[in-house]
Amino acid sequence: MVHEEDQVEMDSTEMWYIMTRKQQLQSRHTLLLELQGFLKNNNLREGSFMRKEDKELSELEQIEQELQALSERETELRNEKKQQSTITEITEESSATVQKPSDEELSPTTPEPEVVKVVDLSFSPATVQCPTCQQHVTTEIQYKVGKTSFLLCYLSILMGCVGGCCLLPFFLNYFKDTCHFCPSCHTEINIVPRI
């Protein structure tokens, strides 16, 4: 049983590698074809991706051969997977003691986000129960100029930053208050001040 699981894991890893490598090769192939067309249009000397000698394969031909080999291996893996699933189905049907898992067991269990109290909101979106529409929602945030921005502006003026640097707190979100809004009813849930 462990051997079959290891084989399935190796097959899925190899399938992932094949798909990733095919994407890389297809991107490289497209780029080389565009470069080749550009060079031909501008009557420039063709680079290393073209055939230098008849014995040596060009980079384009190497890419095409590797893509062909990867496609063949991908087809083999898909056929093996179909055969394994067919064997598994036959085994399950013939065995009276094997029980099919329920839909709840098959569905991935993702932990639900923790519901935060409205008074405990922070500077990032959180899951809360909206006081207006009573739904559990993940809040949307917006930034508003607050007391912190004005305080920093005044402090920078007192320190001699009069040439426009004193206005930075009004433009940077880090110094603004965070306002949480409900995405369903669009009401303001809470404002979290910076200080």
Coordinates of C-alpha atoms in Angstrom, one line a residue:
M1 CA 0.0 0.0 0.0
V2 CA 2.9 2.4 0.9
H3 CA 4.5 1.5 -2.4
E4 CA 1.4 2.6 -4.4
E5 CA 1.2 5.9 -2.5
D6 CA 4.9 6.6 -3.2
Q7 CA 4.4 5.8 -6.9
V8 CA 1.4 8.1 -7.1
E9 CA 3.3 10.9 -5.4
M10 CA 6.3 10.4 -7.7
D11 CA 4.0 10.4 -10.7
S12 CA 2.3 13.7 -9.6
T13 CA 5.7 15.2 -9.0
E14 CA 6.9 14.1 -12.4
M15 CA 3.7 15.5 -14.0
W16 CA 4.3 18.8 -12.3
Y17 CA 7.8 18.9 -13.6
I18 CA 6.7 18.0 -17.2
M19 CA 4.1 20.7 -17.2
T20 CA 6.5 23.4 -15.9
R21 CA 9.2 22.4 -18.3
K22 CA 6.8 22.4 -21.2
Q23 CA 5.8 26.0 -20.3
Q24 CA 9.4 27.1 -20.1
L25 CA 10.3 25.5 -23.4
Q26 CA 7.2 26.9 -25.2
S27 CA 8.0 30.4 -23.9
R28 CA 11.6 30.0 -25.1
H29 CA 10.5 28.6 -28.5
T30 CA 8.1 31.6 -29.0
L31 CA 10.9 34.0 -28.0
L32 CA 13.3 32.5 -30.5
L33 CA 10.8 32.5 -33.3
E34 CA 10.1 36.2 -32.7
L35 CA 13.9 36.9 -32.6
Q36 CA 14.4 35.0 -35.8
G37 CA 11.6 37.0 -37.5
F38 CA 13.1 40.3 -36.2
L39 CA 16.6 39.4 -37.5
K40 CA 15.2 38.4 -40.9
N41 CA 13.2 41.6 -41.2
N42 CA 16.2 43.7 -40.3
N43 CA 18.7 41.7 -42.4
L44 CA 20.9 41.1 -39.4
R45 CA 23.2 38.1 -38.7
E46 CA 21.4 35.2 -37.1
G47 CA 22.5 34.1 -33.7
S48 CA 23.3 30.8 -32.0
F49 CA 19.7 29.5 -32.2
M50 CA 20.1 28.9 -35.9
R51 CA 21.8 25.9 -37.4
K52 CA 25.6 26.4 -37.7
E53 CA 26.4 23.1 -39.3
D54 CA 24.3 20.3 -40.7
K55 CA 25.5 17.8 -38.0
E56 CA 24.6 20.1 -35.1
L57 CA 20.9 20.7 -34.1
S58 CA 19.8 24.3 -33.7
E59 CA 18.3 25.4 -30.4
L60 CA 14.8 25.6 -32.0
E61 CA 15.1 21.9 -33.1
Q62 CA 16.3 20.9 -29.7
I63 CA 13.4 22.6 -28.0
E64 CA 10.9 20.9 -30.4
Q65 CA 12.5 17.5 -29.7
E66 CA 12.3 18.0 -26.0
L67 CA 8.7 19.2 -26.2
Q68 CA 7.8 16.1 -28.2
A69 CA 9.5 13.8 -25.6
L70 CA 7.8 15.6 -22.7
S71 CA 4.4 15.3 -24.4
E72 CA 4.9 11.6 -24.9
R73 CA 5.8 11.1 -21.3
E74 CA 2.8 13.1 -20.2
T75 CA 0.6 10.9 -22.2
E76 CA 2.1 7.8 -20.7
L77 CA 1.6 9.1 -17.2
R78 CA -2.0 10.0 -17.9
N79 CA -2.7 6.5 -19.3
E80 CA -1.1 4.9 -16.2
K81 CA -3.3 7.1 -14.0
K82 CA -6.4 6.1 -15.9
Q83 CA -5.4 2.4 -15.6
Q84 CA -4.8 2.8 -11.9
S85 CA -8.2 4.5 -11.3
T86 CA -9.9 1.7 -13.3
I87 CA -8.2 -0.9 -11.2
T88 CA -9.2 0.9 -8.1
E89 CA -12.8 1.2 -9.2
I90 CA -13.0 -2.5 -10.0
T91 CA -11.4 -3.4 -6.6
E92 CA -13.9 -1.2 -4.8
E93 CA -16.9 -2.7 -6.6
S94 CA -15.8 -6.3 -6.0
S95 CA -14.9 -5.8 -2.3
A96 CA -18.0 -5.9 -0.1
T97 CA -16.1 -4.5 3.0
V98 CA -14.8 -1.4 1.4
Q99 CA -16.9 1.6 2.1
K100 CA -17.0 4.6 -0.2
P101 CA -16.0 7.8 1.6
S102 CA -18.7 10.4 2.1
D103 CA -18.6 13.8 0.4
E104 CA -17.6 15.4 3.7
E105 CA -14.5 13.1 3.9
L106 CA -13.5 13.9 0.3
S107 CA -14.0 17.6 0.5
P108 CA -10.9 19.5 1.6
T109 CA -11.3 20.8 5.1
T110 CA -10.2 24.3 5.4
P111 CA -10.3 25.9 8.8
E112 CA -12.7 28.7 9.0
P113 CA -11.2 32.1 9.8
E114 CA -11.5 33.1 13.4
V115 CA -14.2 35.7 14.0
V116 CA -12.8 38.8 15.6
K117 CA -14.8 41.2 17.8
V118 CA -15.3 44.6 16.3
V119 CA -13.4 46.4 19.1
D120 CA -10.4 44.1 18.5
L121 CA -9.8 45.0 14.8
S122 CA -6.3 45.7 13.7
F123 CA -4.7 47.4 10.7
S124 CA -5.4 44.4 8.3
P125 CA -8.7 42.9 7.1
A126 CA -10.4 40.5 9.5
T127 CA -13.4 38.3 9.7
V128 CA -16.1 39.9 11.8
Q129 CA -19.9 39.8 12.3
C130 CA -21.2 43.0 10.8
P131 CA -23.3 44.9 13.3
T132 CA -25.6 46.2 10.6
C133 CA -26.4 43.2 8.4
Q134 CA -25.4 40.5 10.9
Q135 CA -23.3 38.5 8.4
H136 CA -19.9 37.0 8.9
V137 CA -17.7 38.9 6.5
T138 CA -14.0 39.8 5.8
T139 CA -13.7 43.5 6.1
E140 CA -12.5 45.8 3.4
I141 CA -10.1 48.5 4.6
Q142 CA -9.5 52.1 3.5
Y143 CA -7.1 54.6 4.9
K144 CA -8.2 58.0 6.2
V145 CA -6.2 61.0 7.4
G146 CA -6.5 61.1 11.2
K147 CA -4.9 62.7 14.3
T148 CA -1.6 60.9 13.7
S149 CA -1.1 62.5 10.3
F150 CA -1.7 66.0 11.7
L151 CA 0.5 65.4 14.7
L152 CA 3.4 64.2 12.5
C153 CA 2.9 67.1 10.2
Y154 CA 3.1 69.6 13.1
L155 CA 6.1 67.8 14.6
S156 CA 8.0 67.9 11.3
I157 CA 7.2 71.7 10.9
L158 CA 8.6 72.3 14.4
M159 CA 11.8 70.4 13.4
G160 CA 12.3 72.6 10.3
C161 CA 10.8 70.4 7.5
V162 CA 8.9 73.2 5.8
G163 CA 9.8 72.4 2.2
G164 CA 7.0 69.9 1.7
C165 CA 8.4 67.0 3.7
C166 CA 5.9 67.9 6.5
L167 CA 3.1 66.8 4.1
L168 CA 4.3 63.2 3.8
P169 CA 2.1 61.9 6.6
F170 CA -0.9 62.9 4.5
F171 CA 0.2 60.7 1.6
L172 CA 1.6 57.6 3.3
N173 CA -1.0 55.0 4.4
Y174 CA 1.3 54.0 7.3
F175 CA 0.4 57.2 9.1
K176 CA -3.3 57.2 8.3
D177 CA -6.2 55.6 10.4
T178 CA -7.6 52.3 9.1
C179 CA -11.3 52.2 8.4
H180 CA -13.0 48.8 8.2
F181 CA -16.0 48.4 5.9
C182 CA -18.5 45.6 5.4
P183 CA -18.3 44.4 1.8
S184 CA -22.0 43.4 1.9
C185 CA -23.8 46.5 3.1
H186 CA -20.9 48.9 2.7
T187 CA -21.3 50.4 6.2
E188 CA -18.3 51.5 8.3
I189 CA -17.7 48.9 11.0
N190 CA -14.8 50.5 12.9
I191 CA -11.9 53.0 12.7
V192 CA -8.6 51.9 14.0
P193 CA -6.4 54.9 14.9
R194 CA -2.6 54.7 14.5
I195 CA -2.0 56.0 18.0

